[in-house]
Structure formats: structure tokens, C-alpha cells
């Protein structure tokens, strides 16, 4: 069974295990702007600077085009603009827009206030948002708190998030995040990942769907390799493994490891 845990045979890297970047909502949709629009249209001020910086249309566009990396780059040049934008998000948060909680956390984290950011991420995570859970998973990974890191990976897995499911699978597979190696739990999670589909069957490869394609491809390979190493290599089993690799939706067939394993199976048939 030792070969089943040999990292050289598998795809084995964790995803979002360190806080190298943040995941944010981009952007909020127009329905989230209703409380902000009402506030601005009434002529009320959100900050002492707002009246000199923004018309209603400028404010609306700024909120919809939220990009924390652009904000970080421009903060020194345009601090009032960024402050006003974040006031819009704070107001939205007060009105119960939970996506705003996560983005406020991202802003605080990017401006070196990570301990404050965690509270906002927790608010987003408690509301069931994958972005908040992902940022917390990465945060606790950077802190070396494997129990809390795995807690949020498991929460993500429960809602069908591919990064969370992948992290849980490889944690059980290779003993990451303080888990005991458990090949059956890993195998079961890989099998669950085979059922993941692109949201609304959309064709365009945006960030989320691109990540799903990659992680499902890795999981597909790992599951097939586990079966090769643990099951009797009968013609029936080999054909079933080959079918898994070639006919599972949303799997990239041209990865070198996948090609090599399929050729190995075909040569045994």
C-alpha cells in the first residue's frame, strides 16, 4: 500500500494553502447596489471627502468595478477615492450584503491589517460564501494552524467547492493539514470530484471554471492511479479505469501524466 502514498506517482499540491493572494467577489452585481444608490441619491455623505470626489455614476462604477489589486496600487495616489469605495462596501455590509464582508476583508488584508480582515472573512464564511472560507483556509495555513485550515477546507468541500474538495482529498491521501493518511477517504473525495460540473454548463473558461478543469483533471488521474495500484488488473477493471479517464466530463486528456497512464492501461489490455 506504500506506493499509494508515494507523492511522485500523483498530483499532490494543496491549493490556497498559503496566504499569497486573496479571493474576492468581482464584482458585486447591480442588485447589491440598491442601498448604496439610495444613500448617494439622497445626497448624504459617506465620508468627509465624498462630495468633492464623486458623482453618483462615478461612485456606482467604482463599486461595480471593484479590483483590490488596482486599489492597492492606487491607494497612495488616490486615498480618498479608495476610502470612499470601501465606505460603499461597509454600507452594503450593514445592509446585509455578505459579499461586501469578504471584499472589506481583502482590502484590510492588502493594506496590512490582516487581523482585522479575519473578522470580516469570518462573517462572509459564516454566511456560506466560498470566498470567505477560502481566504480563511489560506490564512490559517500561513499561520500553521492545520486544524482550522482543514476545518475551512472541509466546509468548502461540503458546498462542492473544487479547491476545498481537492485539499481534503490530498490531505487524506498524503497526510497534509495534520490528517492521518486514509486512502479510502481520499478515494471517496476524488470520486465526489468526478461529479463536479461547470456552473450552468457555461462554455467560457473564466477563473473558476478553469480551476475546476485543472483540479478535476488532477483528481481523475489520482483516482485512476489509486485503482491501478490497489485493484486486481483484470480486463474488466482496466477497461473501467480507462473509461473513467477518457469519458469523465470536464477533464483535460492532454496532460503528460494522464497520457502516460492511459497508454500504460491500453498496453495491458
Coordinates of C-alpha atoms in Angstrom, one line a residue:
X1 CA 0.0 0.0 0.0
X2 CA 3.0 2.3 0.4
X3 CA 3.0 3.1 -3.3
X4 CA -0.5 4.6 -3.0
X5 CA 1.0 7.3 -0.8
X6 CA 4.1 8.0 -3.0
X7 CA 3.8 11.6 -4.0
X8 CA 6.0 11.1 -7.1
X9 CA 3.2 9.0 -8.6
X10 CA 0.4 11.6 -8.1
X11 CA -0.6 15.2 -8.3
X12 CA -0.2 16.2 -4.7
X13 CA -0.1 20.0 -4.2
X14 CA -2.5 21.8 -2.0
X15 CA -4.5 24.8 -3.4
X16 CA -4.7 28.1 -1.5
X17 CA -2.8 26.7 1.5
X18 CA -0.8 29.9 2.0
X19 CA -1.9 33.5 2.0
X20 CA -0.1 34.6 -1.1
X21 CA -3.2 36.3 -2.6
X22 CA -6.8 36.9 -1.8
X23 CA -10.0 35.7 -3.3
X24 CA -12.7 38.4 -3.8
X25 CA -16.1 39.0 -5.3
X26 CA -15.7 40.6 -8.7
X27 CA -17.8 42.4 -8.9
X28 CA -21.0 42.7 -6.9
X29 CA -24.0 42.7 -9.2
X30 CA -26.3 45.6 -9.7
X31 CA -28.9 44.4 -7.2
X32 CA -26.3 44.7 -4.4
X33 CA -26.0 48.5 -5.1
X34 CA -29.6 49.4 -4.1
X35 CA -28.8 50.6 -0.6
X36 CA -25.7 52.4 -1.8
X37 CA -27.7 54.1 -4.6
X38 CA -30.4 55.2 -2.2
X39 CA -27.8 56.6 0.1
X40 CA -26.0 58.5 -2.6
X41 CA -29.1 59.8 -4.4
X42 CA -30.4 61.3 -1.1
X43 CA -27.2 63.4 -1.1
X44 CA -25.9 62.0 2.1
X45 CA -22.1 61.8 2.7
X46 CA -20.4 58.6 3.4
X47 CA -17.0 60.2 4.2
X48 CA -15.8 63.8 4.6
X49 CA -14.3 63.5 1.1
X50 CA -17.2 62.1 -0.9
X51 CA -18.7 65.4 -2.0
X52 CA -15.5 66.5 -3.7
X53 CA -14.8 63.2 -5.4
X54 CA -17.8 61.5 -6.8
X55 CA -20.9 61.9 -8.8
X56 CA -23.5 59.2 -8.4
X57 CA -22.4 57.5 -11.7
X58 CA -18.7 57.6 -10.8
X59 CA -19.4 56.0 -7.4
X60 CA -21.6 53.3 -8.9
X61 CA -19.0 52.4 -11.5
X62 CA -16.3 52.3 -8.8
X63 CA -18.2 49.9 -6.7
X64 CA -19.1 47.6 -9.6
X65 CA -15.5 47.5 -10.9
X66 CA -14.0 46.5 -7.5
X67 CA -10.5 45.3 -8.0
X68 CA -8.4 45.1 -4.9
X69 CA -5.1 44.9 -6.7
X70 CA -5.8 48.1 -8.6
X71 CA -7.0 49.7 -5.3
X72 CA -3.8 48.7 -3.6
X73 CA -1.7 50.2 -6.4
X74 CA -3.6 53.5 -6.4
X75 CA -4.1 53.9 -2.6
X76 CA -1.1 56.2 -2.2
X77 CA -2.1 58.3 -5.2
X78 CA -5.9 58.4 -4.6
X79 CA -6.5 57.5 -0.9
X80 CA -9.8 59.4 -0.8
X81 CA -11.2 57.5 -3.7
X82 CA -10.3 54.2 -2.2
X83 CA -11.7 55.2 1.2
X84 CA -15.0 56.2 -0.4
X85 CA -15.2 53.0 -2.3
X86 CA -14.7 51.0 0.9
X87 CA -17.3 53.1 2.6
X88 CA -19.7 52.0 -0.1
X89 CA -18.9 48.4 0.8
X90 CA -19.2 49.0 4.5
X91 CA -22.6 50.4 4.0
X92 CA -23.6 47.5 1.8
X93 CA -22.3 45.2 4.6
X94 CA -24.5 47.0 7.1
X95 CA -27.4 46.2 4.8
X96 CA -26.6 42.5 4.9
X97 CA -24.7 42.2 1.6
X98 CA -22.4 39.4 2.7
X99 CA -20.2 39.6 -0.4
X100 CA -19.1 43.0 0.9
X101 CA -17.8 41.4 4.1
X102 CA -15.3 39.4 2.1
X103 CA -14.2 42.3 0.0
X104 CA -13.7 44.5 3.0
X105 CA -11.5 41.7 4.5
X106 CA -9.5 41.6 1.3
X107 CA -9.0 45.4 1.4
X108 CA -7.8 45.2 5.0
X109 CA -5.5 42.3 4.3
X110 CA -4.0 44.0 1.3
X111 CA -3.3 47.1 3.4
X112 CA -1.5 45.1 6.2
X113 CA -4.4 44.8 8.6
X114 CA -4.9 41.1 8.4
X115 CA -6.1 40.5 11.9
X116 CA -8.9 43.0 11.3
X117 CA -9.5 41.3 8.0
X118 CA -10.1 37.9 9.6
X119 CA -13.2 39.1 11.3
X120 CA -14.7 40.2 8.0
X121 CA -13.7 36.9 6.4
X122 CA -15.4 35.0 9.2
X123 CA -18.6 37.0 8.6
X124 CA -18.5 36.0 4.9
X125 CA -17.7 32.4 5.7
X126 CA -20.5 32.1 8.3
X127 CA -22.9 33.3 5.6
X128 CA -21.7 30.4 3.4
X129 CA -19.5 32.3 0.9
X130 CA -16.7 30.3 -0.6
X131 CA -14.5 33.4 -0.9
X132 CA -14.5 34.0 2.8
X133 CA -13.9 30.3 3.6
X134 CA -11.0 30.2 1.0
X135 CA -9.3 33.3 2.5
X136 CA -9.6 31.8 6.0
X137 CA -8.2 28.4 4.8
X138 CA -5.2 30.2 3.3
X139 CA -4.8 32.5 6.4
X140 CA -4.7 29.6 8.9
X141 CA -2.4 27.7 6.5
X142 CA 0.0 30.7 6.7
X143 CA -0.3 30.6 10.5
X144 CA 0.5 26.9 10.7
X145 CA -2.9 26.2 12.3
X146 CA -3.6 22.9 10.4
X147 CA -6.8 22.1 12.3
X148 CA -8.5 25.4 11.4
X149 CA -7.1 25.3 7.9
X150 CA -8.6 21.8 7.4
X151 CA -11.9 23.0 9.0
X152 CA -12.4 25.5 6.2
X153 CA -11.2 23.1 3.5
X154 CA -13.9 20.7 4.8
X155 CA -16.5 23.5 4.8
X156 CA -15.6 24.3 1.2
X157 CA -15.9 20.6 0.3
X158 CA -19.3 20.4 1.8
X159 CA -20.6 23.1 -0.6
X160 CA -19.0 21.5 -3.6
X161 CA -16.1 23.9 -4.0
X162 CA -13.4 22.2 -6.0
X163 CA -10.4 23.7 -4.2
X164 CA -11.8 22.6 -0.8
X165 CA -12.6 19.1 -2.1
X166 CA -9.1 18.8 -3.6
X167 CA -7.4 20.0 -0.4
X168 CA -9.4 17.5 1.6
X169 CA -8.6 14.6 -0.8
X170 CA -4.9 15.2 -0.9
X171 CA -4.8 15.8 2.9
X172 CA -6.2 12.3 3.5
X173 CA -4.1 10.9 0.6
X174 CA -0.7 12.3 1.8
X175 CA -1.2 13.4 5.4
X176 CA -1.4 17.1 4.8
X177 CA -3.1 19.6 7.3
X178 CA -2.4 17.2 10.2
X179 CA -4.6 14.4 8.8
X180 CA -3.9 10.8 9.2
X181 CA -3.4 9.1 5.8
X182 CA -6.6 7.4 4.8
X183 CA -6.7 6.2 1.3
X184 CA -10.5 5.3 1.4
X185 CA -11.4 8.9 2.4
X186 CA -9.1 10.3 -0.3
X187 CA -10.6 7.9 -2.9
X188 CA -14.1 8.8 -1.9
X189 CA -13.4 12.6 -2.2
X190 CA -11.7 12.1 -5.6
X191 CA -14.9 10.2 -6.7
X192 CA -17.1 13.0 -5.5
X193 CA -15.0 15.4 -7.6
X194 CA -15.8 13.4 -10.7
X195 CA -19.4 14.7 -10.3
X196 CA -18.5 18.3 -10.4
X197 CA -19.8 20.3 -13.3
X198 CA -19.3 23.8 -14.7
X199 CA -21.9 26.2 -13.4
X200 CA -24.8 26.5 -15.9
X201 CA -22.7 24.4 -18.4
X202 CA -21.0 27.7 -19.5
X203 CA -18.5 27.4 -22.2
X204 CA -16.2 30.4 -21.5
X205 CA -13.3 29.5 -19.3
X206 CA -13.3 32.1 -16.5
X207 CA -11.1 31.7 -13.4
X208 CA -13.5 29.4 -11.5
X209 CA -14.2 27.1 -14.4
X210 CA -10.6 27.0 -15.4
X211 CA -9.6 25.9 -11.8
X212 CA -12.3 23.3 -11.9
X213 CA -11.0 21.8 -15.1
X214 CA -7.5 21.6 -13.7
X215 CA -8.5 20.1 -10.3
X216 CA -10.9 17.7 -11.8
X217 CA -8.1 16.5 -14.1
X218 CA -5.7 16.0 -11.2
X219 CA -8.4 14.2 -9.2
X220 CA -9.2 12.0 -12.2
X221 CA -5.6 11.0 -12.6
X222 CA -5.1 10.3 -8.8
X223 CA -8.3 8.2 -8.6
X224 CA -7.2 6.2 -11.7
X225 CA -3.7 5.7 -10.3
X226 CA -5.1 4.5 -6.9
X227 CA -7.2 2.0 -8.7
X228 CA -4.3 0.8 -10.8
X229 CA -2.2 0.3 -7.6
X230 CA -4.9 -1.3 -5.4
X231 CA -7.2 -3.3 -7.7
X232 CA -6.6 -6.5 -9.5
X233 CA -5.6 -5.7 -13.1
X234 CA -8.3 -7.7 -14.8
X235 CA -9.6 -6.7 -18.2
X236 CA -12.8 -5.5 -16.7
X237 CA -11.1 -3.3 -14.1
X238 CA -8.6 -1.9 -16.6
X239 CA -11.4 -1.0 -19.1
X240 CA -13.4 0.6 -16.3
X241 CA -10.3 2.7 -15.3
X242 CA -9.7 3.7 -18.9
X243 CA -13.3 4.7 -19.2
X244 CA -13.0 6.8 -16.1
X245 CA -10.1 8.7 -17.6
X246 CA -11.5 9.1 -21.1
X247 CA -15.2 9.8 -20.5
X248 CA -15.4 11.8 -17.4
X249 CA -16.8 15.3 -18.3
X250 CA -14.6 18.4 -17.8
X251 CA -11.2 16.5 -17.7
X252 CA -8.3 17.6 -19.8
X253 CA -6.9 14.5 -21.6
X254 CA -3.6 16.0 -22.8
X255 CA -1.7 16.3 -19.5
X256 CA 1.5 14.2 -19.8
X257 CA 0.8 12.1 -16.7
X258 CA -2.7 11.3 -17.9
X259 CA -1.5 10.4 -21.4
X260 CA 1.2 8.1 -19.9
X261 CA -1.2 6.3 -17.6
X262 CA -3.8 5.8 -20.4
X263 CA -1.1 4.3 -22.6
X264 CA 0.0 2.0 -19.7
X265 CA -3.5 0.7 -19.3
X266 CA -4.0 0.3 -23.1
X267 CA -0.8 -1.7 -23.3
X268 CA -2.1 -4.1 -20.6
X269 CA -5.3 -4.8 -22.4

